Short mmCIF file of C-alpha atoms in Angstrom, two decimals:
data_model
loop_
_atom_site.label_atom_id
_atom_site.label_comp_id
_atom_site.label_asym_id
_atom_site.label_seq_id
_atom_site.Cartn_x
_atom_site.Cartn_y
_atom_site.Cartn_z
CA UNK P 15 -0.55 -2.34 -15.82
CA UNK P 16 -2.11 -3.29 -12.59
CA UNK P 17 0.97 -3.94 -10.57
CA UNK P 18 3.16 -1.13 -8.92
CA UNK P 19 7.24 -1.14 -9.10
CA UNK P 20 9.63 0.80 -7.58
CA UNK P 21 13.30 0.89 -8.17
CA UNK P 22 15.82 2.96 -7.47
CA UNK P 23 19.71 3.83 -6.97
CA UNK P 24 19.69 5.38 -4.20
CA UNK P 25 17.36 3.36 -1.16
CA UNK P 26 17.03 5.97 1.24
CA UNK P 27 13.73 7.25 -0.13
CA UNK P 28 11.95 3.91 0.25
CA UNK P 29 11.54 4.76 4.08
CA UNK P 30 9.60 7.73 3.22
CA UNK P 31 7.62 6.05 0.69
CA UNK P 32 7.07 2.93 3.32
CA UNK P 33 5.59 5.03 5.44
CA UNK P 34 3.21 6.76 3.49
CA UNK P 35 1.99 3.20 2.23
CA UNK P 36 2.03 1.61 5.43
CA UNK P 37 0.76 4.18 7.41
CA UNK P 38 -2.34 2.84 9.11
CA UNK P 39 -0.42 -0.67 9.57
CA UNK P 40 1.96 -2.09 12.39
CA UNK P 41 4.81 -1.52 9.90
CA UNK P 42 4.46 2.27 10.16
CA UNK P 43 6.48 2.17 13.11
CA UNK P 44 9.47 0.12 11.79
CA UNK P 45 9.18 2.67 8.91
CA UNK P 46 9.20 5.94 10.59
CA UNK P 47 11.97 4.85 12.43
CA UNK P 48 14.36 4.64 9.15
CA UNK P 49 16.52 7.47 8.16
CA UNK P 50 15.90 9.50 4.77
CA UNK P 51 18.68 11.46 3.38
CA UNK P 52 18.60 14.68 0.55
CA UNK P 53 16.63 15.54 -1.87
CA UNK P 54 15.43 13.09 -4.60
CA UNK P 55 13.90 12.74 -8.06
CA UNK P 56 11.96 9.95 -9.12
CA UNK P 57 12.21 9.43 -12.88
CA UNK P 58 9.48 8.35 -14.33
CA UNK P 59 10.04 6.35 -17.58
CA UNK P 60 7.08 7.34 -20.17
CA UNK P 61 8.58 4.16 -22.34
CA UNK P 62 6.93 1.46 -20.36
CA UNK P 63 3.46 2.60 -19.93
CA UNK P 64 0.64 2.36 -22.26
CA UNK P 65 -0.89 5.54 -24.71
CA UNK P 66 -3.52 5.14 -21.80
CA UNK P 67 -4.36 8.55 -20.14
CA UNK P 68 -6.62 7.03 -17.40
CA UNK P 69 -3.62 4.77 -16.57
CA UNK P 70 -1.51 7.43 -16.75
CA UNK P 71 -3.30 9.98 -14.31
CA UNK P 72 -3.72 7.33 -12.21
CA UNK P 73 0.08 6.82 -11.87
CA UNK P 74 0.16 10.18 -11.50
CA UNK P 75 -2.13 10.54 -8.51
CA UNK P 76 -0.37 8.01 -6.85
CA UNK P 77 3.07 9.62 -7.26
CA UNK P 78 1.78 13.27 -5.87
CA UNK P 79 1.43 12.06 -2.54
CA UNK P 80 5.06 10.07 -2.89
CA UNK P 81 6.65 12.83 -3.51
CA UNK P 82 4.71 14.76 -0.85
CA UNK P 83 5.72 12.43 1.88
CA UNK P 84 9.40 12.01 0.88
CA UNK P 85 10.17 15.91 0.51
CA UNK P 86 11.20 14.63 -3.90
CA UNK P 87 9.86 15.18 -7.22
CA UNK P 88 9.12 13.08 -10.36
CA UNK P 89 10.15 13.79 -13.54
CA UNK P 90 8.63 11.96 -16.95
CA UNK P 91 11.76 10.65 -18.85
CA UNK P 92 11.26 9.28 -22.38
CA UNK P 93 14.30 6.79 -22.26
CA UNK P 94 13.99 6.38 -26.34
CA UNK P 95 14.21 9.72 -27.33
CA UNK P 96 16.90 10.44 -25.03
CA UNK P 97 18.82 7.43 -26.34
CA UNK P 98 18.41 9.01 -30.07
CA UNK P 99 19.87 12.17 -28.89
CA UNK P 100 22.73 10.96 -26.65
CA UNK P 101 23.47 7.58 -27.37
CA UNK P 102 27.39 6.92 -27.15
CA UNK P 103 26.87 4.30 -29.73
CA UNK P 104 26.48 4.44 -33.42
CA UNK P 105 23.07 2.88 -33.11
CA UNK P 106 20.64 5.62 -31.77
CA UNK P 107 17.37 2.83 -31.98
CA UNK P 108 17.30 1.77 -28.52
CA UNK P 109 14.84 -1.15 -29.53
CA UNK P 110 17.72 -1.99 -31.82
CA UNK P 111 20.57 -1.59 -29.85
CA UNK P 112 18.99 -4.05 -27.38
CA UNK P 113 17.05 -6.20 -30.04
CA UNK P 114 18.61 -9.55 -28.66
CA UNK P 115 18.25 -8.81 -24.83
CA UNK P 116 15.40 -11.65 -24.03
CA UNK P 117 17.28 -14.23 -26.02
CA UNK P 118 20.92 -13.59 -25.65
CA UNK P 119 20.42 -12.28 -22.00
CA UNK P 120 17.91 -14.16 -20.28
CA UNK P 121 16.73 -17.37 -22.40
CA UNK P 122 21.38 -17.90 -22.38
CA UNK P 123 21.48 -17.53 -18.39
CA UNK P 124 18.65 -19.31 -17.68
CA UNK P 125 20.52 -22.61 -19.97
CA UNK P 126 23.38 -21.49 -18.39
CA UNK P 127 22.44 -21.54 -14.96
CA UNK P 128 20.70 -25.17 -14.62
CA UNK P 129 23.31 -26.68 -17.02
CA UNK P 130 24.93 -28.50 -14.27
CA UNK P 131 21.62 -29.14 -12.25
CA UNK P 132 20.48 -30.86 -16.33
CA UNK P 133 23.24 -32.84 -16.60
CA UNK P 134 23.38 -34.46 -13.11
CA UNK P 135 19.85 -35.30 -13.42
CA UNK P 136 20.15 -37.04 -16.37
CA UNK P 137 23.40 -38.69 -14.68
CA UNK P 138 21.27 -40.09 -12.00
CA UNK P 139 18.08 -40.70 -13.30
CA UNK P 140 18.47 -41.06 -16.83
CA UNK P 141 15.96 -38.64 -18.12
CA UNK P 142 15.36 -34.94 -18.29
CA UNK P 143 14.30 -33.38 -15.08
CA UNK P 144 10.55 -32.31 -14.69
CA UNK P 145 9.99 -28.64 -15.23
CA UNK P 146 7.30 -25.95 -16.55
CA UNK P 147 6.52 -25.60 -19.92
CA UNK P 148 7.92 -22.17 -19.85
CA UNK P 149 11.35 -23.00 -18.44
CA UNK P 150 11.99 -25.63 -21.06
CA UNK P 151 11.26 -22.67 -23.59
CA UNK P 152 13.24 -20.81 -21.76
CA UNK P 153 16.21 -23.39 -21.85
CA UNK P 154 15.41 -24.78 -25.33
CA UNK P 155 16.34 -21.02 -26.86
CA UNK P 156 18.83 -20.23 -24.56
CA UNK P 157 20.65 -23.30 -25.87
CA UNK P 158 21.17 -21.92 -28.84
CA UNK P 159 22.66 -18.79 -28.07
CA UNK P 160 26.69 -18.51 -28.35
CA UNK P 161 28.77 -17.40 -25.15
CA UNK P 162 30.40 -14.74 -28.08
CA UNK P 163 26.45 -13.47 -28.74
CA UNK P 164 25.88 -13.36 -24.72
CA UNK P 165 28.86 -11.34 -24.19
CA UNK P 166 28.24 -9.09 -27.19
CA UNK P 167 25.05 -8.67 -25.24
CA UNK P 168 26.73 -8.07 -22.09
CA UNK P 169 28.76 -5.20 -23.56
CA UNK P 170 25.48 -3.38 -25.22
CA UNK P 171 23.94 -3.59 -21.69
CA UNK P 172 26.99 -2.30 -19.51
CA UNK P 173 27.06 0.78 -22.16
CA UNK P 174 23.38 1.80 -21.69
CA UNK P 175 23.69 1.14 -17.87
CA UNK P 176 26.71 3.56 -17.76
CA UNK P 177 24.51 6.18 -20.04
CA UNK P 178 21.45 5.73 -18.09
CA UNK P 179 23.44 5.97 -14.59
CA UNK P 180 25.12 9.27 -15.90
CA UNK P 181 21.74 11.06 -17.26
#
């Protein structure tokens, strides 16, 4: 993984971590300037990095100073074993539970989405609008994925949001 993410429920850390990113720039200033509120705990999800311990040190040098400058900790979570433990579902297989995300969730939305913008074009100009190779992937799976499968999705995804919200 070579690119950094940071997300978070509660955005009044972010100045604090801002600042100690930005520090030698002009945004410092704007930074400093931003209030930061309580204690926090950044949870650090062991599920999406590799069984890489140079990659993980590193990610762990970079998070001692965070938590340094914004006054928090981090904690490693392991989302799937937690899930196997706790799960409110039946299903305690996380990968499982959430086997149809990509199709049902994304590749459905994304046909969704430009169904209108589709049709119109091919009102007015009589052909299939111009787009990447990977959107018409995108669309040509998404197509085949039943509003009753999305919103079975939709339900499996609102229960491990309100499980993962409540850990």
């Amino acid at each position: 993984m070579d690119t950094s993410a940071w997300m978070g429920r509660d955005l009044q850390m972010f100045p604090a971590v801002c600042r100690l990113l930005h520090s030698n720039t002009r945004m410092a200033e704007i930074y400093r300037s931003l209030p930061i509120e309580g204690p926090v705990e950044i949870l650090y999800p062991t599920d999406f990095f590799p069984d890489n311990s140079e990659q993980l040190q590193v990610t762990q040098d970079f998070l001692a100073p965070v938590t340094r400058a914004t006054g928090s900790s981090f904690r490693q979570i392991p989302i799937h074993e937690d899930w196997r433990e706790t799960a409110p579902v039946e299903e305690k297989d996380l990968h499982q539970y959430l086997y149809n995300l990509t199709r049902h969730g994304l590749f459905y939305s994304a046909f969704k989405s430009f169904e209108e913008f589709r049709n119109k074009h091919v009102e007015k100009y009589g052909h299939s609008p111009f787009v990447t190779e990977m959107v018409r992937r995108y669309w040509e799976l998404g197509k085949d994925v039943a509003e009753k499968q999305h919103g079975e999705l939709m339900k499996r995804l609102r229960a491990f949001q309100q499980w993962f919200l409540a850990r």
